Amino acid sequence: MTRECNQDFTLLKNYIADYSIGSNLQQEAYVQHAKQMHKVYFSLLSWHAEYQHQIDFFTDEYSSNNDILIRLSEAISDIGSSKFNWLNGSYKASRVMLRSAIENFVRAMSAIDDEEQLQEIRVYALFENAGDSEVFNSSNTVKNSYITLHSKYKELCKDTHTASNENMESVTSLVDYPKYIEAKSTSTKDLFLSVVKNILAILCIYFNKLYHKMHHRNKENIINSLPTAIRPNVLVP
C-alpha cells in the first residue's frame, strides 16, 4: 500500500476500535423499533429451532428435499442480516437483505410442489409459478400473506435498482456511521415487521401439524407475533 493508503488504513483501524451504537439507545423511537423487530425475529428463530429439532417429522410430512430446508434456513439468516444492518443504520442494506429473504422463502416453499422452482432463474417466473402453487393457495390466509410478500418484494426491488432518490444512500464520511435516521429507520422497520409476520403466518398455517408438535413455550413465543385475526387459523388444528 502507498503511504497515504497506509495512513488511511490506520484511521480505519481506529474507527473500528471505537465503533459503538450505544448512543442510539438514547433515542426512544430506536429502542421501541428494535424491540418490535426483536419480538418477531425471536418468534421466527423459535420456529426455525423447532423445525430443526423435528426434522424427521418435517421430512416425512412435508418434504425430504434438503435444498428446500437449506433455502428456508437461508431466508431466516437473511432476515437476521437485515436486522443487524438496521441496528447499525445501514437501512438500504437492511432492505436489500429483506428482498433476498422473500425470494429465498418463496423459492423454498413453492418448491414443495415443484422442485424446478429451486433452479428457476427468471424472477418473474418464480413468483408467477409460486402464485399458482398449491402451497400458496392452501388457504385464504396463506394466499393473502403471499400476495403481501410479493407486493413488499416489488417495493424492495426499488432499492436494488435505485429507482429514486428515496432509494439512495448518499456517500458520506465514514465517521458519520453508525448513524440513526428516524424516517429511514421507521420505514425499514415497518417493512421488516410486515415481511416477518407474513412469513410466520405462512409457516404456522401450512406447517400447522408441526406447530402443534412444538414445545408449549415456543408455540407461545411464535403465536404472540402473529396478528390477532389469524391466530385462530393457527390454534385450531
Short mmCIF file of N, CA, C and O in Angstrom, two decimals, residues 156-211:
data_model
loop_
_atom_site.label_atom_id
_atom_site.label_comp_id
_atom_site.label_asym_id
_atom_site.label_seq_id
_atom_site.Cartn_x
_atom_site.Cartn_y
_atom_site.Cartn_z
N LEU A 156 -39.29 -3.52 -2.44
CA LEU A 156 -37.88 -3.64 -2.07
C LEU A 156 -36.97 -3.68 -3.29
O LEU A 156 -35.78 -3.35 -3.19
N CYS A 157 -37.49 -4.09 -4.44
CA CYS A 157 -36.70 -4.11 -5.67
C CYS A 157 -36.25 -2.70 -6.05
O CYS A 157 -35.23 -2.53 -6.73
N LYS A 158 -36.98 -1.71 -5.62
CA LYS A 158 -36.61 -0.33 -5.93
C LYS A 158 -35.26 0.02 -5.31
O LYS A 158 -34.52 0.84 -5.85
N ASP A 159 -34.95 -0.60 -4.16
CA ASP A 159 -33.65 -0.36 -3.54
C ASP A 159 -32.53 -0.99 -4.35
O ASP A 159 -31.46 -0.40 -4.53
N THR A 160 -32.78 -2.20 -4.85
CA THR A 160 -31.76 -2.89 -5.64
C THR A 160 -31.47 -2.14 -6.92
O THR A 160 -30.32 -2.03 -7.35
N HIS A 161 -32.52 -1.61 -7.54
CA HIS A 161 -32.35 -0.91 -8.81
C HIS A 161 -32.25 0.61 -8.65
O HIS A 161 -32.18 1.33 -9.64
N THR A 162 -32.22 1.09 -7.39
CA THR A 162 -32.11 2.52 -7.07
C THR A 162 -33.09 3.31 -7.91
O THR A 162 -32.72 4.14 -8.75
N ALA A 163 -34.36 3.04 -7.70
CA ALA A 163 -35.40 3.60 -8.55
C ALA A 163 -35.56 5.11 -8.40
O ALA A 163 -35.94 5.79 -9.34
N SER A 164 -35.29 5.65 -7.22
CA SER A 164 -35.47 7.08 -6.99
C SER A 164 -34.52 7.55 -5.91
O SER A 164 -33.79 6.75 -5.30
N ASN A 165 -34.52 8.86 -5.66
CA ASN A 165 -33.64 9.41 -4.63
C ASN A 165 -33.91 8.79 -3.26
O ASN A 165 -33.02 8.66 -2.43
N GLU A 166 -35.18 8.41 -3.03
CA GLU A 166 -35.54 7.81 -1.74
C GLU A 166 -34.83 6.48 -1.52
O GLU A 166 -34.65 6.04 -0.39
N ASN A 167 -34.44 5.82 -2.62
CA ASN A 167 -33.80 4.52 -2.52
C ASN A 167 -32.27 4.61 -2.50
O ASN A 167 -31.59 3.60 -2.48
N MET A 168 -31.77 5.83 -2.52
CA MET A 168 -30.32 6.02 -2.50
C MET A 168 -29.85 6.32 -1.08
O MET A 168 -30.58 6.87 -0.27
N GLU A 169 -28.59 5.96 -0.82
CA GLU A 169 -27.95 6.35 0.43
C GLU A 169 -26.68 7.09 0.05
O GLU A 169 -25.76 6.52 -0.53
N SER A 170 -26.65 8.36 0.38
CA SER A 170 -25.55 9.22 -0.06
C SER A 170 -24.23 8.79 0.54
O SER A 170 -24.16 8.33 1.69
N VAL A 171 -23.17 8.95 -0.26
CA VAL A 171 -21.83 8.71 0.25
C VAL A 171 -21.47 9.83 1.20
O VAL A 171 -21.64 11.01 0.90
N THR A 172 -20.99 9.47 2.36
CA THR A 172 -20.61 10.47 3.35
C THR A 172 -19.38 10.00 4.08
O THR A 172 -18.85 8.91 3.81
N SER A 173 -18.89 10.80 4.98
CA SER A 173 -17.68 10.44 5.71
C SER A 173 -17.92 9.20 6.57
O SER A 173 -18.98 9.03 7.16
N LEU A 174 -16.91 8.34 6.64
CA LEU A 174 -17.03 7.13 7.44
C LEU A 174 -17.35 7.44 8.89
O LEU A 174 -18.06 6.68 9.55
N VAL A 175 -16.88 8.57 9.38
CA VAL A 175 -17.08 8.89 10.80
C VAL A 175 -18.54 9.18 11.11
O VAL A 175 -18.94 9.28 12.26
N ASP A 176 -19.38 9.36 10.06
CA ASP A 176 -20.80 9.61 10.28
C ASP A 176 -21.58 8.33 10.60
O ASP A 176 -22.75 8.39 10.93
N TYR A 177 -20.94 7.18 10.48
CA TYR A 177 -21.60 5.91 10.74
C TYR A 177 -21.08 5.29 12.02
O TYR A 177 -19.90 5.41 12.33
N PRO A 178 -21.92 4.58 12.79
CA PRO A 178 -23.35 4.33 12.54
C PRO A 178 -24.17 5.59 12.78
O PRO A 178 -23.88 6.35 13.69
N LYS A 179 -25.18 5.78 11.97
CA LYS A 179 -25.98 7.00 12.06
C LYS A 179 -27.46 6.64 12.07
O LYS A 179 -27.96 5.99 11.15
N TYR A 180 -28.15 7.05 13.13
CA TYR A 180 -29.58 6.79 13.25
C TYR A 180 -30.35 7.88 12.52
O TYR A 180 -30.20 9.07 12.79
N ILE A 181 -31.19 7.48 11.57
CA ILE A 181 -32.05 8.40 10.82
C ILE A 181 -33.48 7.93 11.03
O ILE A 181 -33.88 6.88 10.49
N GLU A 182 -34.26 8.66 11.78
CA GLU A 182 -35.56 8.17 12.24
C GLU A 182 -36.50 7.82 11.10
O GLU A 182 -37.17 6.78 11.14
N ALA A 183 -36.56 8.65 10.05
CA ALA A 183 -37.50 8.39 8.97
C ALA A 183 -37.17 7.08 8.26
O ALA A 183 -38.04 6.23 8.01
N LYS A 184 -35.89 6.88 7.94
CA LYS A 184 -35.47 5.64 7.26
C LYS A 184 -35.59 4.45 8.21
O LYS A 184 -35.93 3.34 7.79
N SER A 185 -35.29 4.68 9.47
CA SER A 185 -35.42 3.62 10.47
C SER A 185 -36.86 3.14 10.54
O SER A 185 -37.12 1.93 10.56
N THR A 186 -37.79 4.07 10.56
CA THR A 186 -39.21 3.73 10.70
C THR A 186 -39.73 2.98 9.47
O THR A 186 -40.41 1.95 9.59
N SER A 187 -39.42 3.49 8.28
CA SER A 187 -39.92 2.85 7.07
C SER A 187 -39.34 1.45 6.89
O SER A 187 -40.05 0.51 6.48
N THR A 188 -38.07 1.28 7.22
CA THR A 188 -37.44 -0.04 7.11
C THR A 188 -37.99 -0.98 8.17
O THR A 188 -38.23 -2.17 7.90
N LYS A 189 -38.21 -0.46 9.36
CA LYS A 189 -38.81 -1.27 10.43
C LYS A 189 -40.19 -1.77 10.03
O LYS A 189 -40.53 -2.95 10.25
N ASP A 190 -40.99 -0.92 9.42
CA ASP A 190 -42.34 -1.31 9.00
C ASP A 190 -42.29 -2.43 7.96
O ASP A 190 -43.08 -3.38 8.02
N LEU A 191 -41.36 -2.33 7.02
CA LEU A 191 -41.20 -3.39 6.02
C LEU A 191 -40.76 -4.69 6.69
O LEU A 191 -41.28 -5.76 6.37
N PHE A 192 -39.83 -4.58 7.62
CA PHE A 192 -39.32 -5.76 8.33
C PHE A 192 -40.44 -6.47 9.06
O PHE A 192 -40.60 -7.70 8.94
N LEU A 193 -41.25 -5.74 9.80
CA LEU A 193 -42.34 -6.35 10.56
C LEU A 193 -43.35 -7.02 9.64
O LEU A 193 -43.81 -8.14 9.92
N SER A 194 -43.69 -6.37 8.55
CA SER A 194 -44.67 -6.94 7.63
C SER A 194 -44.15 -8.23 7.01
O SER A 194 -44.88 -9.24 6.96
N VAL A 195 -42.91 -8.21 6.56
CA VAL A 195 -42.33 -9.40 5.93
C VAL A 195 -42.27 -10.57 6.90
O VAL A 195 -42.70 -11.68 6.59
N VAL A 196 -41.75 -10.32 8.10
CA VAL A 196 -41.58 -11.42 9.05
C VAL A 196 -42.92 -11.96 9.52
O VAL A 196 -43.11 -13.18 9.63
N LYS A 197 -43.88 -11.10 9.78
CA LYS A 197 -45.19 -11.57 10.24
C LYS A 197 -45.89 -12.42 9.17
O LYS A 197 -46.54 -13.43 9.50
N ASN A 198 -45.76 -12.03 7.93
CA ASN A 198 -46.41 -12.79 6.86
C ASN A 198 -45.70 -14.11 6.61
O ASN A 198 -46.35 -15.13 6.31
N ILE A 199 -44.38 -14.13 6.75
CA ILE A 199 -43.65 -15.40 6.64
C ILE A 199 -44.06 -16.32 7.79
O ILE A 199 -44.32 -17.51 7.58
N LEU A 200 -44.15 -15.77 8.99
CA LEU A 200 -44.57 -16.57 10.14
C LEU A 200 -45.97 -17.14 9.94
O LEU A 200 -46.23 -18.30 10.27
N ALA A 201 -46.87 -16.32 9.42
CA ALA A 201 -48.24 -16.78 9.21
C ALA A 201 -48.27 -17.96 8.26
O ALA A 201 -48.96 -18.97 8.51
N ILE A 202 -47.52 -17.87 7.17
CA ILE A 202 -47.48 -18.96 6.20
C ILE A 202 -46.88 -20.21 6.82
O ILE A 202 -47.41 -21.32 6.67
N LEU A 203 -45.78 -20.06 7.55
CA LEU A 203 -45.13 -21.20 8.19
C LEU A 203 -46.07 -21.90 9.17
O LEU A 203 -46.17 -23.13 9.18
N CYS A 204 -46.75 -21.12 9.99
CA CYS A 204 -47.59 -21.70 11.04
C CYS A 204 -48.85 -22.35 10.50
O CYS A 204 -49.34 -23.33 11.08
N ILE A 205 -49.38 -21.82 9.40
CA ILE A 205 -50.61 -22.38 8.86
C ILE A 205 -50.31 -23.56 7.93
O ILE A 205 -50.94 -24.62 8.04
N TYR A 206 -49.35 -23.40 7.04
CA TYR A 206 -49.06 -24.50 6.12
C TYR A 206 -48.44 -25.69 6.86
O TYR A 206 -48.77 -26.84 6.57
N PHE A 207 -47.56 -25.40 7.80
CA PHE A 207 -46.93 -26.46 8.60
C PHE A 207 -47.61 -26.58 9.96
O PHE A 207 -46.96 -26.70 11.00
N ASN A 208 -48.93 -26.55 9.92
CA ASN A 208 -49.69 -26.49 11.17
C ASN A 208 -49.50 -27.72 12.05
O ASN A 208 -49.46 -27.62 13.28
N LYS A 209 -49.37 -28.89 11.43
CA LYS A 209 -49.14 -30.10 12.22
C LYS A 209 -47.82 -30.01 13.00
O LYS A 209 -47.73 -30.45 14.14
N LEU A 210 -46.83 -29.42 12.36
CA LEU A 210 -45.54 -29.22 13.02
C LEU A 210 -45.69 -28.24 14.17
O LEU A 210 -45.14 -28.46 15.26
N TYR A 211 -46.45 -27.17 13.95
CA TYR A 211 -46.66 -26.17 15.00
C TYR A 211 -47.23 -26.83 16.26
O TYR A 211 -46.81 -26.54 17.38
#
